[in-house]
Coordinates of C-alpha atoms in Angstrom, one line a residue:
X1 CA -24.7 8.0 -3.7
X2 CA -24.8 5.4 -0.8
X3 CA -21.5 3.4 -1.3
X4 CA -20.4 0.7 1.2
X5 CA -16.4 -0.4 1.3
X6 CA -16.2 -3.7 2.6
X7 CA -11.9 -4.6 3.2
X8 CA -10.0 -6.9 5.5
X9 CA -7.7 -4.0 6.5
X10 CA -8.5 -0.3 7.4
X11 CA -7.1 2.6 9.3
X12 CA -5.3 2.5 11.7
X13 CA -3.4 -0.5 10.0
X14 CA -1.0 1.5 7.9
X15 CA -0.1 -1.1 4.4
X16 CA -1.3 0.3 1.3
X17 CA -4.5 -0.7 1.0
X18 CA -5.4 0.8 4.1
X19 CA -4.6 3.7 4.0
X20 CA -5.3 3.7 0.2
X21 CA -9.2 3.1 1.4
X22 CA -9.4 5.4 4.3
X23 CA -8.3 8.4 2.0
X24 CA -10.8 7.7 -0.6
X25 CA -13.2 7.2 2.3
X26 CA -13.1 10.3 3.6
X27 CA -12.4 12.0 0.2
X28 CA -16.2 10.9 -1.3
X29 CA -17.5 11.7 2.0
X30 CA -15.7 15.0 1.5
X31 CA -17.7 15.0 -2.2
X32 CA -21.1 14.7 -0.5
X33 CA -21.6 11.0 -0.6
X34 CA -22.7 8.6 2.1
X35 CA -20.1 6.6 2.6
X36 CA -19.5 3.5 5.5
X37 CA -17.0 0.5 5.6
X38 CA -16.8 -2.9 7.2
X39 CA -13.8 -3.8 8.6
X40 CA -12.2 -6.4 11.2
X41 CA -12.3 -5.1 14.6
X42 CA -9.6 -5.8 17.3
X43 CA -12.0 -7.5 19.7
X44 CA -14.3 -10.7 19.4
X45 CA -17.0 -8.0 19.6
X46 CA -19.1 -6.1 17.2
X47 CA -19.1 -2.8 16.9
X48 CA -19.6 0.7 15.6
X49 CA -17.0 3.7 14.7
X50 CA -16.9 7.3 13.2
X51 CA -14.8 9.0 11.7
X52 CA -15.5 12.7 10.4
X53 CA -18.6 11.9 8.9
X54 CA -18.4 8.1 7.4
X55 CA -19.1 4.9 9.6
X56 CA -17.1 2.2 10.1
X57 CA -18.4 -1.4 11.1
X58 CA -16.4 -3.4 13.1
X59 CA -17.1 -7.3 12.6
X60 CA -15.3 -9.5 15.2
X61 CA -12.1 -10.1 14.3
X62 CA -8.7 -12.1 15.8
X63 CA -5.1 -11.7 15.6
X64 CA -3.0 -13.1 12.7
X65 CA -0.1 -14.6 15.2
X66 CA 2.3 -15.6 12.0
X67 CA 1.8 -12.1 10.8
X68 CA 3.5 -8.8 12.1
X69 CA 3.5 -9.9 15.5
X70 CA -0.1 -9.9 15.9
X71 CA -0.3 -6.2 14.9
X72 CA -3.4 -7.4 12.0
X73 CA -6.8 -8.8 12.9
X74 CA -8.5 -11.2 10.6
X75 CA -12.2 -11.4 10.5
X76 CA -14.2 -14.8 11.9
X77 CA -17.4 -15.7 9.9
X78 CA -18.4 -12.0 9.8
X79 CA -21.6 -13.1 6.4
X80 CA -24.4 -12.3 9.4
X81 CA -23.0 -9.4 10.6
X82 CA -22.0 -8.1 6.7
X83 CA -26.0 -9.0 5.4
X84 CA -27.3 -7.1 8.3
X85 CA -25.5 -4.1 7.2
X86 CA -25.8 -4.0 3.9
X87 CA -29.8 -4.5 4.8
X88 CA -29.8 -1.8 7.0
X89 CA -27.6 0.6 5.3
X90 CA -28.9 -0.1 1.5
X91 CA -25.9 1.1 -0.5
X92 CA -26.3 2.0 -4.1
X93 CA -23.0 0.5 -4.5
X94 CA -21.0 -2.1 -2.7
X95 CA -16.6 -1.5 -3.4
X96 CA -15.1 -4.5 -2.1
X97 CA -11.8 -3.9 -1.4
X98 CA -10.0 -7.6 -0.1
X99 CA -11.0 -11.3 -1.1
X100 CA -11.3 -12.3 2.2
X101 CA -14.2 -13.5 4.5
X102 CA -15.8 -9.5 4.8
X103 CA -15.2 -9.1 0.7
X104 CA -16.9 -13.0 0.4
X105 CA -19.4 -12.2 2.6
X106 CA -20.2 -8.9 0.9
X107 CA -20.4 -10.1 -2.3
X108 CA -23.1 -12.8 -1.8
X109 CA -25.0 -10.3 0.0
X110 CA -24.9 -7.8 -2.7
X111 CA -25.3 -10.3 -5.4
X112 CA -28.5 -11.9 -3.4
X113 CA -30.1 -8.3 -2.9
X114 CA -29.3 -7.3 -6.7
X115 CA -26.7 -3.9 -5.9
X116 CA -23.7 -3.6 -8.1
X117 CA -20.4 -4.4 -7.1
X118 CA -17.0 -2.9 -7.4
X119 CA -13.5 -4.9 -6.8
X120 CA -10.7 -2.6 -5.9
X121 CA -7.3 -4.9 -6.3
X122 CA -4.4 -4.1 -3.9
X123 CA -2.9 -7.4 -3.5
X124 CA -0.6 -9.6 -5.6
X125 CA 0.4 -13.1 -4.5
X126 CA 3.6 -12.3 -2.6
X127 CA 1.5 -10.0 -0.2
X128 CA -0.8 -12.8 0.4
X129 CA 1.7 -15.7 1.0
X130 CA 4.2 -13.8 3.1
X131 CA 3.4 -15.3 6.4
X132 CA 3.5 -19.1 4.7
X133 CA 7.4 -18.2 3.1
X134 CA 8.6 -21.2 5.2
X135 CA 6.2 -23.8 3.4
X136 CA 7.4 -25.4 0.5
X137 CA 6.7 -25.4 -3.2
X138 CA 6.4 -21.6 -2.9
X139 CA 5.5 -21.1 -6.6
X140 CA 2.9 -23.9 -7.0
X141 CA 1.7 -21.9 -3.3
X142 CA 2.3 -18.5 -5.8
X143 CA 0.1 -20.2 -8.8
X144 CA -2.8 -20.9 -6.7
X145 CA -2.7 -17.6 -5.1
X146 CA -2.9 -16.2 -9.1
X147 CA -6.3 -18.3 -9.6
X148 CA -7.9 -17.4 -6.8
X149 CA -7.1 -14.2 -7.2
X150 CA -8.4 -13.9 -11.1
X151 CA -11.4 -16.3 -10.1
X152 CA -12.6 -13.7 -7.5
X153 CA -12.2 -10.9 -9.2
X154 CA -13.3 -11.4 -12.4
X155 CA -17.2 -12.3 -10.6
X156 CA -17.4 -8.4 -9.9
X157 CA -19.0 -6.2 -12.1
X158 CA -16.0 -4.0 -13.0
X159 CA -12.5 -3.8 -11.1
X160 CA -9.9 -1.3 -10.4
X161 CA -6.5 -1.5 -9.6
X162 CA -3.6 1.3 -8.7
X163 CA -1.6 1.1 -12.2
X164 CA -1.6 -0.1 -15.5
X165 CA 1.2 -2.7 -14.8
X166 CA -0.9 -4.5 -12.4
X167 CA -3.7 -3.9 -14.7
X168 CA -1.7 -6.1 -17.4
X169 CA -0.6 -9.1 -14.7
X170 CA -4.2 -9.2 -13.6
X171 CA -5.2 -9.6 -17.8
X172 CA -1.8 -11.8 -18.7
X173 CA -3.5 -14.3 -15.9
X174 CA -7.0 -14.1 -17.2
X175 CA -9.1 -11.3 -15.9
X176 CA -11.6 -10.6 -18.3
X177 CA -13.2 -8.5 -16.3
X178 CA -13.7 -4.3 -17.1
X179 CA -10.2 -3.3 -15.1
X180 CA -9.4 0.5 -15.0
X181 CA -6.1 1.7 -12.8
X182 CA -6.6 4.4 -10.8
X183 CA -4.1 5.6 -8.6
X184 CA -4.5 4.7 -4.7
X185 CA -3.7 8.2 -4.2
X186 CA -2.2 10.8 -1.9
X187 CA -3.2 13.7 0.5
X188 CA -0.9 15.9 -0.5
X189 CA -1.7 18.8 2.5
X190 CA 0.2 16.1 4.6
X191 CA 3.2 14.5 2.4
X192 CA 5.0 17.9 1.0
X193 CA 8.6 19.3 1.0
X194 CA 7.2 21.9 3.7
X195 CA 7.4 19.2 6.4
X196 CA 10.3 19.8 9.4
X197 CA 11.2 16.2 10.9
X198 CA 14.5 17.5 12.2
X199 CA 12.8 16.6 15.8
X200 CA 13.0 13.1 14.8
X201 CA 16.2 13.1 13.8
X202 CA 17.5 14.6 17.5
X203 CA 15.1 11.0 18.6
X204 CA 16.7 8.5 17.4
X205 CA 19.8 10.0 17.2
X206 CA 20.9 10.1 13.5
X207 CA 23.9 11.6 12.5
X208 CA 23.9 15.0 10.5
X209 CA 24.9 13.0 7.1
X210 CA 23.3 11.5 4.2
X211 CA 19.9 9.8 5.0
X212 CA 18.7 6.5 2.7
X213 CA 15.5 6.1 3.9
X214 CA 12.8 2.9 3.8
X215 CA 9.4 3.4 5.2
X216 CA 6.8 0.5 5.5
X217 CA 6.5 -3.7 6.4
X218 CA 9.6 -4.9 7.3
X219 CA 8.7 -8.5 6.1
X220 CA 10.2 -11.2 3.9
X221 CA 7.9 -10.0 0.2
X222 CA 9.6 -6.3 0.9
X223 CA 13.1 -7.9 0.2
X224 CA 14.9 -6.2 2.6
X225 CA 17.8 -7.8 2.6
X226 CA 18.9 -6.3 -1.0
X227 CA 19.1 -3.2 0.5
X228 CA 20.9 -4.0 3.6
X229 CA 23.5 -6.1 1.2
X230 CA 23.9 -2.7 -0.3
X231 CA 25.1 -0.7 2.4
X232 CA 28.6 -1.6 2.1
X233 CA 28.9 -0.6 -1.2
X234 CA 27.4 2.5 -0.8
X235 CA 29.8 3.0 2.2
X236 CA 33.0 2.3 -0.1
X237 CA 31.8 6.0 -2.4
X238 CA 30.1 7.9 0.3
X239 CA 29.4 8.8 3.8
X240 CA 26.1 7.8 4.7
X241 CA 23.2 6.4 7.4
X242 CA 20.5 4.1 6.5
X243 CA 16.9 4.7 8.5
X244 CA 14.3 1.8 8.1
X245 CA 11.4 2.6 9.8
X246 CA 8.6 0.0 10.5
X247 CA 7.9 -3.0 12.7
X248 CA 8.6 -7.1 11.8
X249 CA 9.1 -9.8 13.4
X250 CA 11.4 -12.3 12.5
X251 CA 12.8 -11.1 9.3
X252 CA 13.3 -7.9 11.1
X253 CA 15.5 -9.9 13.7
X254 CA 17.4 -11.4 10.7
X255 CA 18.2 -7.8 9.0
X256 CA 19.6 -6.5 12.0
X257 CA 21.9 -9.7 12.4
X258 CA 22.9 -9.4 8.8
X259 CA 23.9 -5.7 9.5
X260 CA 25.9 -7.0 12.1
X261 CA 27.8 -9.2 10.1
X262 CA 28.3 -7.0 7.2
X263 CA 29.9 -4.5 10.0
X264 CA 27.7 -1.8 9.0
X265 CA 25.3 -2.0 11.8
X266 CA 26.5 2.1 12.9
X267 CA 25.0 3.4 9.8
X268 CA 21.7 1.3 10.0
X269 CA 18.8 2.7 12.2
X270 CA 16.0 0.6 12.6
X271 CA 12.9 2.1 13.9
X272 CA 9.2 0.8 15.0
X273 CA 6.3 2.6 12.8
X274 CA 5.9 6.0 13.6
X275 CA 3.0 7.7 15.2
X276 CA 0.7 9.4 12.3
X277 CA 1.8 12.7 14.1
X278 CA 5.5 12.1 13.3
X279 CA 5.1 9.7 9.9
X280 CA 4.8 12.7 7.3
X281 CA 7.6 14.4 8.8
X282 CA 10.1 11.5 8.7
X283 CA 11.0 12.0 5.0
X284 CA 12.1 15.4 5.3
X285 CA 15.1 14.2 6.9
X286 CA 15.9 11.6 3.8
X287 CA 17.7 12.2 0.8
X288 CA 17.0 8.8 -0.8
X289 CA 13.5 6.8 -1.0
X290 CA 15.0 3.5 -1.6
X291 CA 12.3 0.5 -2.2
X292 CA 13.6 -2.9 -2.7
X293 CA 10.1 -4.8 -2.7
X294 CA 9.0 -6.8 -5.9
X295 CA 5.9 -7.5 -4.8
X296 CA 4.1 -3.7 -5.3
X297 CA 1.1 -2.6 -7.8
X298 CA 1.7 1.0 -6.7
X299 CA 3.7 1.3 -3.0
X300 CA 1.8 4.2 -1.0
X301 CA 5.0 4.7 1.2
X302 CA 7.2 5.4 -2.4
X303 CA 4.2 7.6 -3.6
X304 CA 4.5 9.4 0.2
X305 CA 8.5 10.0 -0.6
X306 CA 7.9 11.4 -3.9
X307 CA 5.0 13.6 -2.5
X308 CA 8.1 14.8 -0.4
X309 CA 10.3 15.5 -2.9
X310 CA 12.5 12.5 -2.5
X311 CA 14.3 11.0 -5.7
X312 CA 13.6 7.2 -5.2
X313 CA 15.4 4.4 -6.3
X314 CA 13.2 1.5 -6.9
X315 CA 13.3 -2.7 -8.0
X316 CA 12.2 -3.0 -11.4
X317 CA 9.6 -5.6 -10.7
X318 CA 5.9 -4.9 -9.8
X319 CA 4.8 -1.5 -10.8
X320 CA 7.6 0.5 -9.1
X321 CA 8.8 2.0 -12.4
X322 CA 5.6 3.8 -13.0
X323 CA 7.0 6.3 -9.8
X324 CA 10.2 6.5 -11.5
X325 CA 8.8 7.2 -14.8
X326 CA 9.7 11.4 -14.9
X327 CA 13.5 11.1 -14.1
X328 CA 13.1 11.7 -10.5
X329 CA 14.8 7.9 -9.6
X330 CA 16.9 5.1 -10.3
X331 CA 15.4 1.7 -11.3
X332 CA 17.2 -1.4 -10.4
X333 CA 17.7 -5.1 -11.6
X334 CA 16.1 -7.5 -9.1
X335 CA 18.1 -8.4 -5.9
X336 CA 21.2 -6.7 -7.6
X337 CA 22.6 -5.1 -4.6
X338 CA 25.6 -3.3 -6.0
X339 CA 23.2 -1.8 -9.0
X340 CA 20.7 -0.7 -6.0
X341 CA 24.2 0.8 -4.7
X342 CA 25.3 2.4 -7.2
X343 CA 21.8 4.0 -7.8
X344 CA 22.4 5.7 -4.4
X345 CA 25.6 6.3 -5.0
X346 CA 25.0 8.5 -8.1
X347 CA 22.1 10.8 -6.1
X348 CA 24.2 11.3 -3.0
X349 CA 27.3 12.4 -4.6
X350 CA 25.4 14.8 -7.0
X351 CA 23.4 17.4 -5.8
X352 CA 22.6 18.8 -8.4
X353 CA 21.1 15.4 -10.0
X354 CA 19.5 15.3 -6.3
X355 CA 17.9 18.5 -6.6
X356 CA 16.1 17.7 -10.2
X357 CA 15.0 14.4 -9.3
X358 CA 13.4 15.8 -6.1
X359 CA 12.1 18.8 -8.1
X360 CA 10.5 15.7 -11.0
X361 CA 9.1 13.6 -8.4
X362 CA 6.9 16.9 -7.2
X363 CA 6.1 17.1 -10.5
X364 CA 4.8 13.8 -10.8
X365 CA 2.6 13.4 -7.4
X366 CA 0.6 16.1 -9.4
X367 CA -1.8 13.6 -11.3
X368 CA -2.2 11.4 -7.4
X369 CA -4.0 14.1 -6.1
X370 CA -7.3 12.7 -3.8
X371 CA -9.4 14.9 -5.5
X372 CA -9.3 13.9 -8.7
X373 CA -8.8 9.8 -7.8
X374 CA -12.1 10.0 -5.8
X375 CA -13.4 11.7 -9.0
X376 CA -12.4 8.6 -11.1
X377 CA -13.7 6.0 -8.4
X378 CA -17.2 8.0 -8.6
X379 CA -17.0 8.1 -12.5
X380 CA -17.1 4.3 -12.2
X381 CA -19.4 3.7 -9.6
X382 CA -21.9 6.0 -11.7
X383 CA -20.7 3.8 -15.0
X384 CA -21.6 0.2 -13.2
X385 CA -25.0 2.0 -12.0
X386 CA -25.7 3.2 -15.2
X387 CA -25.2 -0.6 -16.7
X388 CA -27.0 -2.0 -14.0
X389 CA -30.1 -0.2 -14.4
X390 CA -30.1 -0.7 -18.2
X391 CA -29.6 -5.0 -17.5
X392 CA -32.8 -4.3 -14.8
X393 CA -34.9 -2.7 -17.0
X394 CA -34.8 -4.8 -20.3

């Protein structure tokens, strides 16, 4: 099968999505298919990548300044460069993975030369309006976000999405399209208990105590600031370091001043992101995953600490709950701090409880295996074929 993944965000970028797509990439690739993506490119130039085995194609593409200090690229008017790879290339399939320009562009191209079309969803409104969270009239900013969103994906032929709870938002705001959650996945072989980060530790100098761990954006729709709130309740029960380890901007500024002022700024470590070298190895030092963000349909980075054999505690907004859903975590009220605390609290001071949740959570990565999500992607791609060819033919 000749399938085409067209996204607004691909490896290296490291949010969800993007590494949720470059794993399935490679694991169909891996299953004998002939796979390529289009992606924005860091440069106003076009151009082609590989990467063991699938192509990538660059369209031009500029930095979002508002957005993670520049770190993201955002694709300019890319519907030539898309319909001349999708004419060239000829996919059987066309998996678009971000409504944005490339997935706009990709979709009037397949549409126009009749191929199927898949919508993958990894975005909910917060993750979309984060860099406009000074504007005004955030939830009327929120609502529209919620009909374009619908709107988009309901023209594809059948969507997916990484869990059932986001599978139920998407329905409770009108998608009528087929929707079927399938996990984003995890590679396994790289996020396991076996993993020695105790290097990393010696580099930025943590102490030899209780590690709360957050990996991932630091950004206003992560909601950072519950955790941080937390730390001093936490401190009052039991001895412990907090390690937050991604790069921001602003926000990021604003979390380190507000550790400051809480006086708790010695047991807060704040790191850029790791290099992909170093990133698996990070949680072997952690003996919380602790995940504040409301605005998650699966969270890779909680699926990565779980994969380790972390015991998370998680918001109980978004889909969060569905990685706590084996007794290997705490799930908290929204922006309650002290509950978030006392979450901790209860896994640091019991290690026994640690131990079982740890051993739960290993339990649970068991159904997230690549393998078996690629297999689900291709028993949908061969579904929407199927369907196609029926319409064609009558």
């Amino acid at each position: 099968m000749k399938i085409l993944l067209a996204t607004e965000s691909y490896y290296p970028n490291i949010d969800g999505g993007a590494v949720a797509q470059h794993n399935l990439t490679l694991e169909l690739k891996k299953q004998g298919h002939e796979v390529c993506v289009i992606a924005p490119g860091s440069t106003y130039k076009n151009k082609i990548e590989k990467d063991n085995g699938t192509t990538i194609y660059r369209t031009k593409g500029v930095k979002l300044p508002l957005y993670m200090k520049g770190r993201y690229h955002f694709s300019i008017f890319p519907y030539f460069q898309v319909k001349k790879i999708i004419k060239n290339f000829k996919p059987d399939i066309v998996n678009i993975c971000s409504p944005y320009p490339i997935g706009i562009s990709a979709y009037i191209c397949a549409r126009k030369q009749g191929i199927p079309v898949v919508g993958s969803i990894h975005i909910l409104p917060g993750n979309m309006i984060t860099p406009f969270h000074k504007l005004k009239n955030q939830e009327r900013i929120e609502n529209y976000s919620w009909r374009y969103l619908v709107y988009f994906f309901n023209l594809v032929d059948w969507a997916t999405i990484p869990t059932k709870t986001g599978a139920d938002m998407y329905k409770e705001r009108g998608l009528i399209t087929n929707i079927t959650p399938i996990s984003n996945g995890l590679k396994t072989d790289l996020f396991n208990p076996k993993n020695n980060g105790e290097y990393l530790r010696k580099k930025f100098g943590l102490p030899k105590k209780n590690i709360v761990l957050y990996t991932g954006r630091i950004n206003e729709e992560k909601n950072l600031d519950v955790l941080i709130n937390a730390i001093p309740h936490v401190l009052k029960e039991v001895d412990a370091h907090f390690l937050l380890v991604g790069s921001g901007g602003e926000y990021k500024e604003n979390l380190i001043r507000l550790s400051k002022e809480l006086n708790v700024i010695k047991n807060t470590t704040f790191t850029d992101f790791l290099d992909w070298d170093d990133y698996p190895n990070i949680y072997s030092i952690a003996d919380v995953f602790a995940m504040p963000s409301e605005a998650e349909l699966q969270s890779i980075v909680t699926m990565e600490a779980v994969a380790s054999g972390l015991p998370i505690v998680v918001v109980d907004k978004g889909a969060l709950h569905e990685l706590a859903s084996m007794n290997n975590g705490f799930v908290f009220k929204s922006k309650n701090s002290e509950q978030m605390a006392g979450s901790i609290v209860k896994i640091l001071k019991d290690e026994k409880l640690k131990k079982q949740m740890g051993a739960k959570s290993l339990e649970l990565i068991k159904d997230h295996a690549m393998e078996s999500i690629a297999a689900k992607f291709e028993k949908i791609y061969e579904k929407v074929l199927k369907k196609h060819s029926e319409n064609k033919n009558r």
